[in-house]
Short mmCIF file of C-alpha atoms and ligand atoms in Angstrom, two decimals:
data_model
loop_
_atom_site.label_atom_id
_atom_site.label_comp_id
_atom_site.label_asym_id
_atom_site.label_seq_id
_atom_site.Cartn_x
_atom_site.Cartn_y
_atom_site.Cartn_z
CA MET A 20 -82.16 -116.83 -93.34
CA SER A 21 -78.36 -115.95 -94.54
CA GLU A 22 -77.13 -119.37 -94.53
CA LEU A 23 -77.47 -121.62 -97.90
CA ASN A 24 -79.48 -124.57 -97.46
CA LEU A 25 -79.13 -126.25 -100.66
CA ILE A 26 -80.26 -129.98 -102.26
CA LEU A 27 -78.07 -131.99 -104.85
CA LEU A 28 -80.56 -133.81 -106.94
CA GLY A 29 -79.87 -136.19 -109.95
CA PRO A 30 -79.51 -139.62 -111.26
CA PRO A 31 -76.76 -141.76 -109.71
CA GLY A 32 -73.37 -140.76 -110.98
CA ALA A 33 -74.63 -137.48 -112.34
CA GLY A 34 -71.99 -136.02 -110.45
CA LYS A 35 -73.31 -134.84 -107.17
CA GLY A 36 -70.39 -136.34 -104.64
CA THR A 37 -67.67 -134.70 -106.96
CA GLN A 38 -69.64 -131.04 -107.31
CA ALA A 39 -70.64 -131.71 -103.24
CA GLU A 40 -67.15 -131.36 -102.50
CA ARG A 41 -66.02 -128.37 -104.33
CA ILE A 42 -69.51 -126.34 -103.40
CA LYS A 43 -69.13 -127.25 -99.68
CA ALA A 44 -65.65 -125.70 -99.86
CA ASP A 45 -66.87 -122.27 -101.57
CA PHE A 46 -69.80 -121.88 -99.20
CA SER A 47 -68.46 -123.10 -96.25
CA LEU A 48 -71.57 -125.46 -95.89
CA LEU A 49 -71.87 -129.04 -94.23
CA HIS A 50 -71.58 -131.60 -96.67
CA ILE A 51 -74.44 -134.03 -95.47
CA SER A 52 -74.27 -137.23 -98.07
CA THR A 53 -76.51 -140.21 -97.00
CA GLY A 54 -74.86 -142.51 -99.48
CA ASP A 55 -71.81 -142.14 -97.27
CA MET A 56 -73.56 -142.16 -93.39
CA LEU A 57 -74.81 -145.48 -94.56
CA ARG A 58 -71.67 -146.99 -95.94
CA ALA A 59 -70.07 -145.61 -92.75
CA GLN A 60 -72.70 -147.73 -90.89
CA VAL A 61 -72.14 -150.69 -93.24
CA ALA A 62 -68.47 -150.50 -92.64
CA GLU A 63 -68.91 -149.96 -88.71
CA GLY A 64 -71.14 -152.91 -88.85
CA THR A 65 -73.81 -151.38 -86.97
CA GLN A 66 -77.59 -152.97 -87.04
CA LEU A 67 -78.63 -150.10 -89.47
CA GLY A 68 -75.78 -151.13 -91.41
CA LYS A 69 -76.30 -154.06 -91.93
CA ARG A 70 -80.13 -153.87 -92.62
CA ALA A 71 -78.80 -150.72 -95.21
CA LYS A 72 -76.54 -152.88 -97.09
CA GLU A 73 -79.37 -155.84 -98.13
CA TYR A 74 -80.75 -152.85 -99.81
CA MET A 75 -78.12 -151.07 -101.35
CA ASP A 76 -76.82 -154.59 -102.74
CA ARG A 77 -79.64 -154.13 -105.07
CA GLY A 78 -79.49 -150.89 -106.08
CA GLU A 79 -83.21 -150.47 -103.60
CA LEU A 80 -83.90 -147.50 -101.33
CA VAL A 81 -83.11 -148.20 -97.92
CA PRO A 82 -86.80 -147.60 -95.96
CA ASP A 83 -88.33 -143.86 -95.55
CA GLY A 84 -87.98 -144.11 -91.76
CA VAL A 85 -84.76 -145.05 -91.34
CA ILE A 86 -83.21 -142.28 -93.37
CA ILE A 87 -85.89 -139.91 -92.39
CA ASP A 88 -84.56 -139.94 -88.52
CA MET A 89 -80.88 -140.31 -89.68
CA ILE A 90 -81.20 -136.91 -91.74
CA THR A 91 -83.86 -134.98 -89.15
CA GLU A 92 -81.12 -135.37 -86.29
CA ARG A 93 -78.24 -134.05 -88.51
CA ILE A 94 -79.86 -131.04 -89.70
CA ALA A 95 -80.59 -130.55 -86.56
CA SER A 96 -76.74 -130.76 -84.89
CA PRO A 97 -75.41 -127.09 -84.63
CA ASP A 98 -72.91 -127.52 -87.17
CA ALA A 99 -75.51 -127.38 -89.50
CA GLY A 100 -76.85 -123.94 -88.52
CA ASP A 101 -74.60 -122.09 -90.36
CA GLY A 102 -75.67 -123.93 -94.18
CA PHE A 103 -75.71 -127.44 -95.72
CA LEU A 104 -75.28 -129.37 -98.55
CA LEU A 105 -77.79 -132.32 -98.64
CA ASP A 106 -76.53 -135.05 -101.32
CA GLY A 107 -78.64 -138.32 -101.76
CA PHE A 108 -81.21 -136.40 -100.02
CA PRO A 109 -84.51 -136.51 -100.11
CA ARG A 110 -85.05 -139.53 -102.70
CA THR A 111 -89.11 -139.68 -102.42
CA GLU A 112 -91.53 -137.73 -101.84
CA ALA A 113 -92.56 -138.99 -98.12
CA GLN A 114 -88.55 -137.80 -97.57
CA ALA A 115 -89.05 -134.07 -99.31
CA ASP A 116 -92.11 -133.53 -97.13
CA ALA A 117 -90.17 -134.48 -93.78
CA LEU A 118 -87.42 -132.65 -94.78
CA GLY A 119 -90.02 -129.65 -95.62
CA ALA A 120 -91.15 -130.21 -91.68
CA ALA A 121 -88.17 -130.24 -89.70
CA LEU A 122 -86.73 -127.04 -91.30
CA ALA A 123 -90.26 -125.67 -90.85
CA GLU A 124 -89.96 -126.31 -86.97
CA ALA A 125 -86.21 -125.19 -87.42
CA GLY A 126 -87.41 -121.85 -88.04
CA THR A 127 -85.32 -122.30 -91.52
CA ALA A 128 -85.89 -123.32 -94.81
CA LEU A 129 -84.37 -124.58 -98.17
CA SER A 130 -82.29 -121.76 -100.43
CA ALA A 131 -82.40 -123.77 -103.75
CA VAL A 132 -82.20 -127.43 -105.27
CA VAL A 133 -79.55 -127.87 -108.36
CA LEU A 134 -80.31 -130.17 -110.38
CA MET A 135 -78.25 -132.20 -112.48
CA GLU A 136 -79.33 -134.13 -115.50
CA VAL A 137 -77.17 -136.93 -117.05
CA SER A 138 -78.42 -139.69 -119.54
CA ASP A 139 -78.77 -143.67 -118.64
CA ASP A 140 -76.07 -144.17 -120.68
CA GLU A 141 -73.73 -141.47 -119.22
CA VAL A 142 -74.93 -142.65 -116.18
CA VAL A 143 -73.66 -146.59 -116.87
CA ARG A 144 -70.01 -145.44 -118.55
CA ARG A 145 -69.38 -142.95 -115.49
CA LEU A 146 -70.04 -145.75 -113.00
CA ALA A 147 -68.18 -148.48 -114.73
CA GLY A 148 -64.77 -146.19 -114.36
CA ARG A 149 -65.72 -144.42 -110.87
CA ARG A 150 -62.88 -145.45 -108.23
CA VAL A 151 -63.26 -144.05 -104.65
CA CYS A 152 -61.09 -143.97 -101.82
CA VAL A 153 -61.27 -146.59 -99.15
CA LYS A 154 -60.54 -144.64 -96.42
CA ASN A 155 -63.67 -141.91 -97.28
CA SER A 156 -65.75 -142.09 -100.26
CA ALA A 157 -66.40 -138.85 -100.94
CA HIS A 158 -62.77 -138.62 -102.34
CA ILE A 159 -64.07 -139.70 -105.92
CA TYR A 160 -62.44 -140.41 -109.16
CA HIS A 161 -63.28 -141.55 -112.76
CA VAL A 162 -60.17 -143.82 -114.83
CA GLU A 163 -60.56 -141.50 -117.81
CA PHE A 164 -62.43 -138.29 -116.94
CA ASP A 165 -60.88 -137.52 -113.61
CA PRO A 166 -57.84 -139.57 -112.86
CA PRO A 167 -55.90 -139.55 -109.60
CA LYS A 168 -51.96 -138.36 -109.85
CA ARG A 169 -51.06 -142.06 -109.51
CA GLU A 170 -53.03 -144.94 -110.27
CA GLY A 171 -54.93 -146.70 -108.12
CA VAL A 172 -54.18 -144.06 -105.19
CA CYS A 173 -55.82 -141.39 -103.34
CA ASP A 174 -54.58 -137.74 -104.67
CA GLN A 175 -55.91 -136.81 -100.81
CA ASP A 176 -54.51 -139.26 -98.25
CA GLY A 177 -52.56 -141.53 -100.34
CA ALA A 178 -55.31 -144.53 -99.61
CA ARG A 179 -55.95 -147.29 -102.00
CA LEU A 180 -58.84 -147.04 -104.85
CA ILE A 181 -61.64 -149.32 -104.94
CA GLN A 182 -64.70 -149.71 -106.93
CA ARG A 183 -68.24 -149.53 -104.85
CA ASP A 184 -70.00 -152.72 -104.10
CA ASP A 185 -73.17 -151.46 -106.27
CA ASP A 186 -71.22 -150.04 -108.82
CA GLN A 187 -71.48 -153.29 -111.15
CA GLU A 188 -73.85 -152.30 -114.09
CA ASP A 189 -76.84 -154.73 -113.18
CA THR A 190 -77.19 -152.71 -110.08
CA VAL A 191 -76.57 -149.52 -111.55
CA ARG A 192 -79.40 -150.37 -113.89
CA ARG A 193 -81.84 -151.11 -110.83
CA ARG A 194 -80.76 -147.90 -109.27
CA LEU A 195 -81.52 -145.78 -112.28
CA GLU A 196 -84.87 -147.57 -112.51
CA VAL A 197 -86.03 -146.62 -108.64
CA TYR A 198 -84.36 -143.20 -109.92
CA HIS A 199 -87.01 -142.94 -112.22
CA GLU A 200 -89.71 -144.07 -110.26
CA GLN A 201 -89.20 -142.70 -106.90
CA THR A 202 -86.70 -139.89 -106.72
CA ALA A 203 -87.76 -137.77 -110.50
CA PRO A 204 -91.06 -136.52 -108.90
CA LEU A 205 -88.89 -134.29 -107.06
CA ILE A 206 -87.93 -132.44 -109.95
CA ASP A 207 -91.94 -131.57 -110.25
CA TYR A 208 -91.92 -131.08 -106.78
CA TYR A 209 -89.60 -128.96 -106.49
CA GLU A 210 -89.94 -126.54 -109.26
CA GLU A 211 -93.70 -126.48 -108.10
CA ARG A 212 -92.19 -124.67 -105.02
CA ASP A 213 -89.72 -122.19 -107.35
CA LEU A 214 -86.39 -123.66 -105.92
CA LEU A 215 -85.31 -125.86 -108.82
CA LEU A 216 -81.68 -124.61 -110.85
CA ARG A 217 -81.27 -127.03 -113.41
CA PHE A 218 -77.48 -127.99 -114.86
CA ASP A 219 -76.38 -129.84 -117.61
CA GLY A 220 -74.25 -132.54 -115.91
CA VAL A 221 -72.59 -133.63 -119.27
CA ALA A 222 -70.43 -130.71 -118.81
CA PRO A 223 -66.86 -131.63 -117.97
CA VAL A 224 -66.75 -131.27 -114.08
CA ASP A 225 -64.19 -127.77 -113.79
CA GLN A 226 -66.62 -126.28 -115.72
CA LEU A 227 -70.23 -127.56 -114.49
CA HIS A 228 -68.38 -126.09 -110.72
CA VAL A 229 -68.04 -122.78 -112.17
CA ARG A 230 -71.58 -122.43 -113.57
CA ILE A 231 -73.06 -123.75 -110.18
CA ARG A 232 -70.91 -121.79 -107.89
CA ALA A 233 -72.10 -118.38 -109.75
CA THR A 234 -75.43 -119.32 -110.19
CA LEU A 235 -75.34 -120.35 -106.13
CA ALA A 236 -73.69 -116.52 -105.44
CA SER A 237 -76.45 -114.84 -106.69
CA VAL A 238 -79.05 -116.79 -104.70
CA SER A 239 -76.86 -116.26 -101.57
CA MET A 240 -76.67 -112.58 -102.64
CA GLN A 241 -80.36 -112.59 -103.39
CA GLN A 242 -81.06 -113.98 -99.65
CA ARG A 243 -78.85 -111.38 -97.85
CA MET A 244 -80.94 -108.61 -99.41
P1 AP5 B 305 -75.74 -142.70 -103.18
O1 AP5 B 305 -74.23 -143.01 -102.12
O2 AP5 B 305 -76.48 -141.23 -102.54
O3 AP5 B 305 -75.54 -142.89 -104.50
P2 AP5 B 305 -76.14 -142.38 -105.76
O4 AP5 B 305 -76.87 -141.22 -105.58
O5 AP5 B 305 -76.56 -143.89 -106.57
O6 AP5 B 305 -75.35 -141.18 -106.30
P3 AP5 B 305 -73.52 -142.04 -106.64
O7 AP5 B 305 -72.99 -141.91 -105.32
O8 AP5 B 305 -73.77 -143.31 -107.08
O9 AP5 B 305 -73.24 -140.66 -107.91
P4 AP5 B 305 -73.00 -139.12 -107.89
O10 AP5 B 305 -74.11 -138.29 -108.28
O11 AP5 B 305 -72.17 -138.67 -106.46
O12 AP5 B 305 -71.71 -139.22 -108.76
P5 AP5 B 305 -70.29 -138.93 -108.63
O13 AP5 B 305 -69.93 -137.67 -108.31
O14 AP5 B 305 -69.70 -140.06 -107.69
O15 AP5 B 305 -76.38 -144.05 -102.44
C1 AP5 B 305 -75.97 -145.11 -102.37
C2 AP5 B 305 -76.94 -146.25 -101.61
O16 AP5 B 305 -77.61 -145.68 -100.60
C3 AP5 B 305 -78.44 -145.52 -102.66
O17 AP5 B 305 -78.85 -146.83 -103.41
C4 AP5 B 305 -79.82 -146.54 -101.94
O18 AP5 B 305 -79.61 -147.49 -101.24
C5 AP5 B 305 -78.86 -146.12 -99.70
N1 AP5 B 305 -79.60 -144.49 -99.91
C6 AP5 B 305 -78.78 -143.42 -100.22
N2 AP5 B 305 -79.37 -142.07 -99.57
C7 AP5 B 305 -80.71 -142.97 -99.65
C8 AP5 B 305 -82.10 -142.02 -99.29
N3 AP5 B 305 -81.95 -140.53 -99.05
N4 AP5 B 305 -83.18 -142.50 -99.23
C9 AP5 B 305 -82.91 -144.54 -99.06
N5 AP5 B 305 -81.91 -144.79 -99.55
C10 AP5 B 305 -80.85 -144.18 -99.40
O19 AP5 B 305 -69.69 -139.33 -110.07
C11 AP5 B 305 -69.44 -140.63 -110.62
C12 AP5 B 305 -68.67 -140.89 -111.59
O20 AP5 B 305 -68.54 -139.81 -112.47
C13 AP5 B 305 -66.90 -140.44 -110.89
O21 AP5 B 305 -66.26 -141.52 -111.50
C14 AP5 B 305 -66.49 -138.79 -111.40
O22 AP5 B 305 -65.43 -138.94 -111.17
C15 AP5 B 305 -67.00 -139.24 -112.48
N6 AP5 B 305 -67.32 -137.65 -112.90
C16 AP5 B 305 -68.41 -136.71 -112.31
N7 AP5 B 305 -68.94 -135.75 -112.82
C17 AP5 B 305 -68.55 -135.73 -114.11
C18 AP5 B 305 -68.28 -134.92 -115.23
N8 AP5 B 305 -69.50 -133.60 -115.21
N9 AP5 B 305 -68.32 -135.67 -116.12
C19 AP5 B 305 -67.28 -136.81 -116.56
N10 AP5 B 305 -67.29 -137.44 -115.30
C20 AP5 B 305 -67.86 -137.03 -113.93
#
């Protein structure tokens, strides 16, 4: 296996989407964000989108069955064959087990799990100031820490910037509870499998990116040897 197959793990607002935009370009990886996939379904008004929105608006996880089907199908597609970057998946042990089984069946495996650690208070501060592009929610800004060149306008495609529905403080607090209960146990899960790479998510965006890129470059090199 020479391709990089990665997971970005961390609480809501840790900077997974922000770093994903950079890392996918560094290593030519397919970026698979379950949050973006679900928001696209919501925007299209599909049955899945309508069902998912009820959970997302409450800050709860969408049921495992729906998510596992969506992702196993996506990673089996040919464009995932040169390496992928999972952002927002897995979020439960059942999802992690299903991912492991799907990769084993495809004759491949995970290369590493990148954990970004950030405190709850920092998450609340970040999500209060987050703005995303109305056309592409992978274009992410912060009014203070990572502002666009023109206020309220996406640098990349000139579209309007909006706040996500689930970035209201009450919903963010619930998302954090759900993270600690259901997703944080995956830290031990991947540490036991010797895949976990820890990063201080509080470092400035560009500094953190340089550190992650350097570490992943050596993972990639070791894989080739
Ligand atoms: P999802 O969209 O995946 O949300 P999340 O995991 O809660 O993560 P976020 O997108 O909120 O944050 P992020 O870590 O990407 O941070 P970002 O880079 O934007 O999921 C949404 C919902 O979908 C879930 O609640 C759930 O309902 C459902 N769902 C999704 N996946 C699921 C699954 N697998 N199973 C079940 N349900 C699922 O950065 C945040 C802000 O901070 C930005 O403003 C950014 O500019 C700023 N920032 C980033 N890095 C830094 C830095 N280093 N310093 C200062 N500011 C920074």
